[in-house]
Amino acid sequence: MAYNKASEERKWHYWKEREEKKLRELGMDEEKIRKLRQMDWEDFLEERRYRERLEETMQEIDTGKPEDGEPFAMDVRELLDHVGDRRLYELLKDTEHQTLEILLLSTWGYSIKEIASIMGLPKDTVYTKRKILRKKLKKF
């Protein structure tokens, strides 16, 4: 499921209102509550921008259609070299090599059936490995 900006913002406001209510009950000064809200809002916006960029990057990798028409990467090492975010790099670096090969072939535009044939794997295995990687990335 794609990142839903409106839904996440509603959740944030709901959480923030509950937090501020508790802080008021505990006697916190309104100015401090206002500053905390501003800092939390800036953090929320930064996280939202990050998630949007991550989603765009994953779509580009998944479709295998970079803007210049050239392959995204020629091998797994080059694929990892293209990752600009340190946390994402660490997650992918620790991913099974075979799964990274599947990801690489996906970036080249191969279908699951074609990848299975190239790698000599059952189609369901390729599908499952891609699905597990996508779940890891969504949690990330």
Tab-separated table of N, CA and C in Angstrom, residues 10 13 16 24 38 45 50 71 80 102 109 128-129 135 140:
chain	number	residue	atom	x	y	z
A	10	ARG	N	-3.574	12.844	9.669
A	10	ARG	CA	-4.667	12.723	10.648
A	10	ARG	C	-4.202	11.951	11.878
A	13	HIS	N	-1.997	14.217	14.004
A	13	HIS	CA	-2.766	15.221	14.755
A	13	HIS	C	-3.492	14.572	15.938
A	16	LYS	N	-0.913	13.812	18.540
A	16	LYS	CA	-0.387	15.039	19.128
A	16	LYS	C	-1.393	15.659	20.100
A	24	ARG	N	-0.701	19.029	29.421
A	24	ARG	CA	-1.431	20.085	30.137
A	24	ARG	C	-1.877	19.587	31.510
A	38	GLN	N	5.887	22.258	17.344
A	38	GLN	CA	6.608	22.700	16.153
A	38	GLN	C	7.744	21.728	15.810
A	45	LEU	N	7.150	16.066	9.028
A	45	LEU	CA	7.293	16.451	7.620
A	45	LEU	C	8.552	15.843	7.001
A	50	TYR	N	10.841	11.740	3.387
A	50	TYR	CA	11.682	10.562	3.249
A	50	TYR	C	10.877	9.385	2.691
A	71	PRO	N	20.175	0.732	-17.896
A	71	PRO	CA	19.869	-0.092	-16.723
A	71	PRO	C	20.245	0.647	-15.444
A	80	LEU	N	23.838	-1.729	-5.093
A	80	LEU	CA	24.040	-1.208	-3.737
A	80	LEU	C	24.732	0.150	-3.759
A	102	ILE	N	17.484	-10.985	-7.699
A	102	ILE	CA	16.104	-10.866	-8.172
A	102	ILE	C	15.730	-9.402	-8.326
A	109	GLY	N	13.809	-4.938	-15.927
A	109	GLY	CA	12.516	-5.071	-16.590
A	109	GLY	C	12.030	-6.491	-16.788
A	128	THR	N	7.908	-14.897	-3.809
A	128	THR	CA	7.977	-14.821	-2.348
A	128	THR	C	9.150	-13.963	-1.887
A	129	LYS	N	10.313	-14.152	-2.513
A	129	LYS	CA	11.491	-13.363	-2.121
A	129	LYS	C	11.265	-11.879	-2.381
A	135	LYS	N	8.100	-6.155	1.987
A	135	LYS	CA	7.628	-6.014	3.369
A	135	LYS	C	8.721	-5.417	4.244
A	140	PHE	N	10.747	-0.634	7.006
A	140	PHE	CA	11.890	0.283	7.076
A	140	PHE	C	11.411	1.701	6.963
